[in-house]
Amino acid sequence: MSIIRRIEAFELKLRLREPFRIAMGVSEYSHNIVVRIVDKEGNVGWGEGSPSLRVNRETVESNLSAIESVAPKLLGVDVFGIERVREILSRVEGNPSTKTAVETAVFDLIGKNTGRPVFKLLGGYRDYVITDITLGIKSPEDMARDAVRAVKRGFRILKVKLGTSPDEDIERVRLIREAVGDDIIIRVDANQGWKFDDAIRVLNKIADYNVELCEQPLPAGELEALAELRRLSPIPIMVDESVHGMLEALKVIEREAADYINIKLMKTGGIIEAMHLAYLAESVGIKCMIGCMGESLLGITMGVHFAQALKNIEFVDLDADLLLAESLVEKGGASIEKGGIRRAPSMPGLGIEALAENKLRLRLRKE
Ligand code: MG
């Protein structure tokens, strides 16, 4: 038993190394929530949520009110009754990041109470994963320079943000491939930025530069167009913004609108939903990526545990913490090694050992 005795929620704002631009906008900070759950024995579980207004229609403030509404119902619940936790969280409307933050803290507690790392609890399939590193949108020349820098830092997979103008996007991929050579994997993400005809043109052109996959070429809701594009595209199509959880995945599967699905723990509204999404995709032969929003190393560590746990996670894009200028986690958390290798700690729970608690602003406490 591990009975929830106290729930706290914090606001966290961390500076990025440099402004990060994608087709849908620019950000300078990661503005997140952190949840701490303490059980009756004094064990502590941590979780993080990184709300996205554009993708999930949620904010730090809406996340905090969501926690406020469920915290009283979670007090006194045994975290081993994960289905009970899920039932309580399911009453929250929207705010998937809140649900994931709470479920993360719950799995951290289950791990600590059973002496097992979270990835062993969830499936324990592999011992490490290889992440890509994301290149935000800049001029083609500057992105080629960033690409070389990333390769020098040891990364072997580049995720190239596209989706401004078709000609510039083609130029971006061309210059990056020229700059990094043939041994580096390039995947691209248009973040809904293209129209159908542009997408066809860009995909046919950049196929010459050996692109592994293209994420979300068209607006999220355009599943028929995505299906048509997928039939014509020389490059496999991955959906991200089109799929939050299983309901949307079913629609994508029905229309054969994608080759791959990008699962993000901040979209699914919980770890369990994310697992089921991965299994659903596996059942129809769709391989998945695990992606991220603006999580710090705390949330990213949950992502690495998830990616190590499940067989159907073929692609890993867990790099948001590497784009930050400051760190919440002071000791522990997922490692980052040469080659983009990430490993979840083998200690019980998430493996977060020390946090810079002065960076956390307490917004809610219920006990
Ligand atoms: Mg994406």
Coordinates of C-alpha atoms and ligand atoms in Angstrom, one line a residue:
M1 CA 0.0 0.0 0.0
S2 CA 1.1 3.6 -0.6
I3 CA -1.6 5.9 0.5
I4 CA -1.6 9.5 -0.9
R5 CA -1.2 11.9 2.0
R6 CA -0.2 15.1 0.4
I7 CA -0.3 16.7 -3.1
E8 CA 1.6 19.8 -4.1
A9 CA 1.7 21.6 -7.4
F10 CA 4.4 24.0 -8.5
E11 CA 4.9 26.4 -11.3
L12 CA 8.3 26.1 -13.1
K13 CA 9.7 28.5 -15.7
L14 CA 13.1 27.7 -17.3
R15 CA 14.9 29.7 -19.9
L16 CA 15.8 28.2 -23.3
R17 CA 19.4 28.4 -24.6
E18 CA 18.0 30.4 -27.6
P19 CA 14.6 31.3 -28.9
F20 CA 13.0 28.2 -30.5
R21 CA 11.0 28.6 -33.6
I22 CA 8.7 26.1 -35.4
A23 CA 6.0 26.7 -38.0
M24 CA 3.5 27.6 -35.4
G25 CA 5.4 30.1 -33.3
V26 CA 8.4 31.0 -31.2
S27 CA 9.2 30.3 -27.5
E28 CA 11.8 31.6 -25.1
Y29 CA 10.9 29.7 -22.0
S30 CA 9.5 26.3 -20.9
H31 CA 6.6 27.1 -18.6
N32 CA 5.6 24.0 -16.8
I33 CA 3.9 22.5 -13.8
V34 CA 5.5 20.1 -11.3
V35 CA 3.6 17.8 -9.0
R36 CA 4.8 16.2 -5.8
I37 CA 2.9 13.4 -4.2
V38 CA 3.8 12.2 -0.7
D39 CA 2.5 8.9 0.7
K40 CA 1.9 8.0 4.3
E41 CA 5.3 6.4 4.7
G42 CA 6.9 9.6 3.5
N43 CA 7.9 8.4 0.0
V44 CA 7.9 11.1 -2.6
G45 CA 6.7 10.9 -6.2
W46 CA 7.5 13.6 -8.8
G47 CA 5.8 14.4 -12.1
E48 CA 5.9 17.2 -14.6
G49 CA 3.4 18.6 -17.1
S50 CA 4.3 20.9 -20.0
P51 CA 1.1 22.4 -21.2
S52 CA 0.7 23.4 -24.9
L53 CA -1.9 26.0 -25.7
R54 CA -1.8 25.3 -29.5
V55 CA -1.8 21.6 -29.4
N56 CA -3.8 20.8 -26.2
R57 CA -5.7 24.1 -25.4
E58 CA -4.2 24.2 -21.9
T59 CA -2.0 26.5 -19.9
V60 CA -0.1 26.4 -16.6
E61 CA -3.1 28.1 -15.0
S62 CA -5.7 25.7 -16.4
N63 CA -3.4 22.8 -15.3
L64 CA -3.2 24.2 -11.8
S65 CA -7.0 24.6 -11.5
A66 CA -7.4 21.0 -12.8
I67 CA -5.1 19.7 -10.0
E68 CA -7.0 21.8 -7.5
S69 CA -10.2 20.1 -8.5
V70 CA -8.9 16.5 -8.3
A71 CA -6.4 16.8 -5.4
P72 CA -9.0 16.3 -2.6
K73 CA -10.3 13.2 -4.3
L74 CA -6.8 11.7 -4.7
L75 CA -6.0 12.1 -1.0
G76 CA -6.3 8.8 0.8
V77 CA -6.1 6.8 -2.5
D78 CA -3.6 3.9 -2.7
V79 CA -1.4 4.5 -5.7
F80 CA -1.3 0.8 -6.5
G81 CA -5.0 1.2 -7.4
I82 CA -3.8 2.9 -10.6
E83 CA -7.2 2.3 -12.2
R84 CA -8.8 4.3 -9.4
V85 CA -6.4 7.1 -10.0
R86 CA -7.2 7.1 -13.7
E87 CA -10.9 7.1 -13.0
I88 CA -10.5 10.3 -10.8
L89 CA -8.3 12.0 -13.4
S90 CA -10.8 11.1 -16.2
R91 CA -13.2 13.5 -14.6
V92 CA -10.9 16.4 -15.4
E93 CA -11.9 18.1 -18.7
G94 CA -8.9 18.6 -21.0
N95 CA -5.6 19.4 -19.4
P96 CA -3.8 16.3 -20.5
S97 CA -0.5 17.6 -19.0
T98 CA -2.0 17.6 -15.5
K99 CA -3.1 14.0 -15.8
T100 CA 0.3 12.9 -17.1
A101 CA 2.1 14.9 -14.3
V102 CA -0.1 13.1 -11.6
E103 CA 0.3 9.7 -13.2
T104 CA 4.0 10.2 -13.5
A105 CA 4.3 11.0 -9.7
V106 CA 2.1 7.9 -9.1
F107 CA 4.4 5.6 -11.1
D108 CA 7.4 7.2 -9.3
L109 CA 5.8 6.2 -6.0
I110 CA 4.9 2.7 -7.2
G111 CA 8.5 2.2 -8.3
K112 CA 9.9 3.5 -5.0
N113 CA 7.5 1.2 -3.1
T114 CA 8.4 -1.9 -5.1
G115 CA 12.1 -1.1 -5.5
R116 CA 11.9 -1.1 -9.3
P117 CA 12.6 1.5 -12.0
V118 CA 9.5 2.7 -13.8
F119 CA 10.6 1.2 -17.2
K120 CA 10.7 -2.2 -15.6
L121 CA 7.2 -1.7 -14.3
L122 CA 5.8 -0.7 -17.7
G123 CA 7.4 -3.3 -19.9
G124 CA 11.2 -3.3 -19.5
Y125 CA 11.9 -3.9 -23.2
R126 CA 15.2 -2.2 -23.7
D127 CA 18.1 -0.7 -21.7
Y128 CA 18.6 2.5 -23.6
V129 CA 17.2 4.6 -26.4
I130 CA 18.7 6.9 -29.0
T131 CA 17.2 10.4 -29.3
D132 CA 17.3 12.8 -32.1
I133 CA 18.1 16.5 -31.6
T134 CA 15.8 19.1 -32.9
L135 CA 16.8 22.0 -35.1
G136 CA 14.5 25.0 -34.8
I137 CA 13.6 27.1 -37.8
K138 CA 16.2 29.6 -39.0
S139 CA 17.6 30.5 -42.4
P140 CA 18.8 27.4 -44.4
E141 CA 22.4 28.5 -43.9
D142 CA 22.1 28.9 -40.1
M143 CA 20.3 25.6 -39.8
A144 CA 23.1 23.8 -41.7
R145 CA 25.5 25.4 -39.2
D146 CA 23.4 24.2 -36.3
A147 CA 23.3 20.7 -37.8
V148 CA 27.1 20.5 -38.0
R149 CA 27.3 21.7 -34.4
A150 CA 24.8 19.0 -33.3
V151 CA 26.8 16.3 -35.1
K152 CA 29.9 17.6 -33.4
R153 CA 28.1 17.2 -30.0
G154 CA 27.6 13.6 -30.9
F155 CA 24.1 13.4 -32.2
R156 CA 23.4 11.0 -35.1
I157 CA 19.8 11.8 -35.8
L158 CA 18.5 15.3 -36.7
K159 CA 14.9 16.4 -36.5
V160 CA 14.6 19.3 -38.8
K161 CA 11.8 21.8 -38.3
L162 CA 10.2 22.9 -41.5
G163 CA 6.9 24.5 -42.6
T164 CA 7.6 28.1 -43.6
S165 CA 8.0 28.4 -47.3
P166 CA 8.4 25.4 -49.6
D167 CA 11.4 26.7 -51.4
E168 CA 13.2 27.6 -48.2
D169 CA 12.3 24.2 -46.7
I170 CA 13.8 22.3 -49.6
E171 CA 16.9 24.5 -49.3
R172 CA 17.1 23.7 -45.6
V173 CA 17.2 20.0 -46.1
R174 CA 19.6 20.3 -49.1
L175 CA 22.1 22.4 -47.2
I176 CA 21.8 20.2 -44.0
R177 CA 22.4 17.0 -45.9
E178 CA 25.4 18.5 -47.7
A179 CA 26.8 19.8 -44.4
V180 CA 26.5 16.6 -42.4
G181 CA 27.1 13.9 -45.0
D182 CA 25.3 10.6 -45.6
D183 CA 25.7 8.8 -42.3
I184 CA 23.4 11.1 -40.3
I185 CA 19.7 10.3 -40.1
I186 CA 17.4 13.3 -41.1
R187 CA 13.8 13.4 -40.2
V188 CA 11.6 16.5 -40.7
D189 CA 8.6 18.1 -39.0
A190 CA 6.4 20.6 -40.8
N191 CA 4.1 21.2 -37.8
Q192 CA 1.0 21.5 -40.0
G193 CA 2.7 24.3 -42.0
W194 CA 2.1 23.2 -45.6
K195 CA -0.8 23.2 -48.0
F196 CA -1.4 19.9 -50.0
D197 CA 0.4 21.0 -53.2
D198 CA 3.3 22.4 -51.4
A199 CA 3.7 19.3 -49.3
I200 CA 3.8 17.1 -52.5
R201 CA 6.4 19.3 -54.0
V202 CA 8.6 19.5 -51.0
L203 CA 8.4 15.8 -50.1
N204 CA 9.3 14.8 -53.7
K205 CA 12.3 17.2 -53.7
I206 CA 13.7 16.4 -50.3
A207 CA 13.4 12.7 -50.9
D208 CA 16.6 13.1 -52.9
Y209 CA 18.4 13.9 -49.6
N210 CA 17.4 10.7 -47.9
V211 CA 14.8 11.8 -45.3
E212 CA 13.6 9.1 -42.9
L213 CA 10.1 10.5 -42.3
C214 CA 8.0 13.6 -42.3
E215 CA 5.9 14.6 -39.3
Q216 CA 2.6 16.4 -39.6
P217 CA 2.9 17.9 -43.1
L218 CA -0.8 19.1 -43.1
P219 CA -3.2 20.6 -40.6
A220 CA -4.2 18.2 -37.8
G221 CA -7.8 17.7 -38.9
E222 CA -7.2 17.1 -42.6
L223 CA -7.1 13.3 -42.4
E224 CA -8.5 12.7 -45.9
A225 CA -5.8 14.9 -47.4
L226 CA -3.2 13.3 -45.2
A227 CA -4.3 9.9 -46.5
E228 CA -4.0 11.1 -50.1
L229 CA -0.6 12.7 -49.4
R230 CA 0.6 9.5 -47.8
R231 CA -0.3 7.5 -50.9
L232 CA 1.7 9.9 -53.1
S233 CA 4.6 10.7 -50.8
P234 CA 8.0 9.1 -51.4
I235 CA 8.7 9.7 -47.6
P236 CA 6.7 8.0 -44.8
I237 CA 4.2 10.3 -43.1
M238 CA 4.0 10.5 -39.3
V239 CA 1.1 12.2 -37.5
D240 CA 1.7 14.2 -34.3
E241 CA -0.9 17.0 -33.9
S242 CA -3.6 14.8 -35.5
V243 CA -3.5 12.3 -32.7
H244 CA -3.7 13.0 -29.0
G245 CA -5.0 9.7 -27.7
M246 CA -6.7 6.5 -28.9
L247 CA -9.9 8.2 -30.3
E248 CA -8.0 10.1 -32.9
A249 CA -5.7 7.2 -33.6
L250 CA -8.7 5.1 -34.5
K251 CA -9.7 7.7 -37.1
V252 CA -6.2 7.9 -38.5
I253 CA -6.1 4.1 -38.7
E254 CA -9.5 3.8 -40.3
R255 CA -8.5 6.3 -43.1
E256 CA -4.9 4.9 -43.4
A257 CA -3.8 8.4 -43.0
A258 CA -0.3 7.8 -41.5
D259 CA 2.6 5.4 -41.5
Y260 CA 3.7 6.3 -38.0
I261 CA 2.2 8.0 -34.9
N262 CA 4.1 10.4 -32.6
I263 CA 3.0 9.7 -29.0
K264 CA 3.5 12.5 -26.5
L265 CA 2.8 12.0 -22.9
M266 CA 1.6 15.6 -22.7
K267 CA -1.1 14.9 -25.4
T268 CA -2.4 11.5 -24.2
G269 CA -3.5 12.6 -20.7
G270 CA -1.6 9.9 -18.8
I271 CA 0.9 7.1 -19.0
I272 CA -1.7 4.4 -19.2
E273 CA -3.5 6.0 -22.2
A274 CA -0.1 6.4 -23.9
M275 CA 0.6 2.7 -23.4
H276 CA -2.7 1.8 -24.9
L277 CA -2.1 4.1 -27.8
A278 CA 1.2 2.4 -28.5
Y279 CA -0.4 -1.1 -28.3
L280 CA -3.3 0.0 -30.5
A281 CA -0.8 1.2 -33.1
E282 CA 1.2 -2.0 -32.8
S283 CA -1.9 -4.1 -33.5
V284 CA -2.2 -2.5 -36.9
G285 CA 1.5 -2.4 -37.6
I286 CA 2.0 1.3 -37.0
K287 CA 5.3 2.1 -35.3
C288 CA 5.4 5.0 -32.9
M289 CA 7.7 7.8 -31.9
I290 CA 7.8 9.1 -28.4
G291 CA 8.0 12.9 -28.6
C292 CA 8.0 15.7 -26.1
M293 CA 6.7 19.3 -25.5
G294 CA 8.8 21.6 -23.3
E295 CA 9.5 19.2 -20.5
S296 CA 12.6 19.6 -18.3
L297 CA 14.7 16.6 -17.4
L298 CA 12.0 15.5 -14.9
G299 CA 9.3 15.0 -17.6
I300 CA 11.9 13.8 -20.1
T301 CA 13.0 11.1 -17.7
M302 CA 9.4 9.8 -17.7
G303 CA 9.5 9.7 -21.5
V304 CA 12.8 7.7 -21.5
H305 CA 11.3 5.2 -19.1
F306 CA 8.3 4.9 -21.4
A307 CA 10.5 4.5 -24.5
Q308 CA 12.6 1.8 -22.8
A309 CA 9.5 0.0 -21.7
L310 CA 7.6 -0.6 -24.9
K311 CA 8.6 -2.5 -28.0
N312 CA 6.5 -0.4 -30.4
I313 CA 8.5 2.8 -29.7
E314 CA 10.7 2.9 -32.8
F315 CA 11.6 6.5 -32.9
V316 CA 12.7 8.8 -30.0
D317 CA 12.5 12.5 -29.9
L318 CA 13.3 13.3 -26.2
D319 CA 15.5 16.4 -26.3
A320 CA 13.5 19.3 -24.8
D321 CA 15.7 19.4 -21.7
L322 CA 18.8 19.7 -23.9
L323 CA 17.4 23.0 -25.3
L324 CA 17.2 24.6 -21.8
A325 CA 19.7 27.0 -20.3
E326 CA 19.0 25.9 -16.8
S327 CA 18.1 22.7 -15.0
L328 CA 15.5 21.7 -12.4
V329 CA 17.0 18.3 -11.8
E330 CA 20.3 18.5 -9.9
K331 CA 21.1 14.8 -9.5
G332 CA 19.7 11.8 -11.3
G333 CA 17.3 11.6 -14.2
A334 CA 17.9 10.2 -17.7
S335 CA 21.4 10.4 -18.9
I336 CA 22.5 11.8 -22.3
E337 CA 25.6 10.2 -23.8
K338 CA 27.5 10.4 -27.0
G339 CA 25.4 9.3 -30.0
G340 CA 22.3 10.7 -28.4
I341 CA 22.0 7.7 -26.2
R342 CA 19.6 8.1 -23.2
R343 CA 19.3 5.8 -20.3
A344 CA 16.7 5.9 -17.5
P345 CA 18.3 5.4 -14.1
S346 CA 18.1 1.8 -12.8
M347 CA 17.1 2.9 -9.3
P348 CA 13.6 2.6 -7.9
G349 CA 11.0 4.9 -9.5
L350 CA 11.9 7.6 -11.9
G351 CA 15.4 8.0 -10.5
I352 CA 15.2 11.7 -9.8
E353 CA 17.6 12.2 -6.8
A354 CA 17.7 16.0 -6.2
L355 CA 15.8 19.0 -7.5
A356 CA 16.6 22.7 -7.4
E357 CA 13.6 23.4 -5.3
N358 CA 14.3 27.1 -5.3
K359 CA 13.2 27.0 -9.0
L360 CA 9.8 25.7 -8.0
R361 CA 7.0 28.1 -7.1
L362 CA 4.5 26.5 -4.8
R363 CA 0.9 27.1 -6.0
L364 CA -1.1 24.4 -4.3
R365 CA -0.9 22.1 -1.3
K366 CA -3.6 19.7 -0.2
E367 CA -3.3 17.2 2.7
Ligands
MG1 MG 5.9 17.2 -34.1

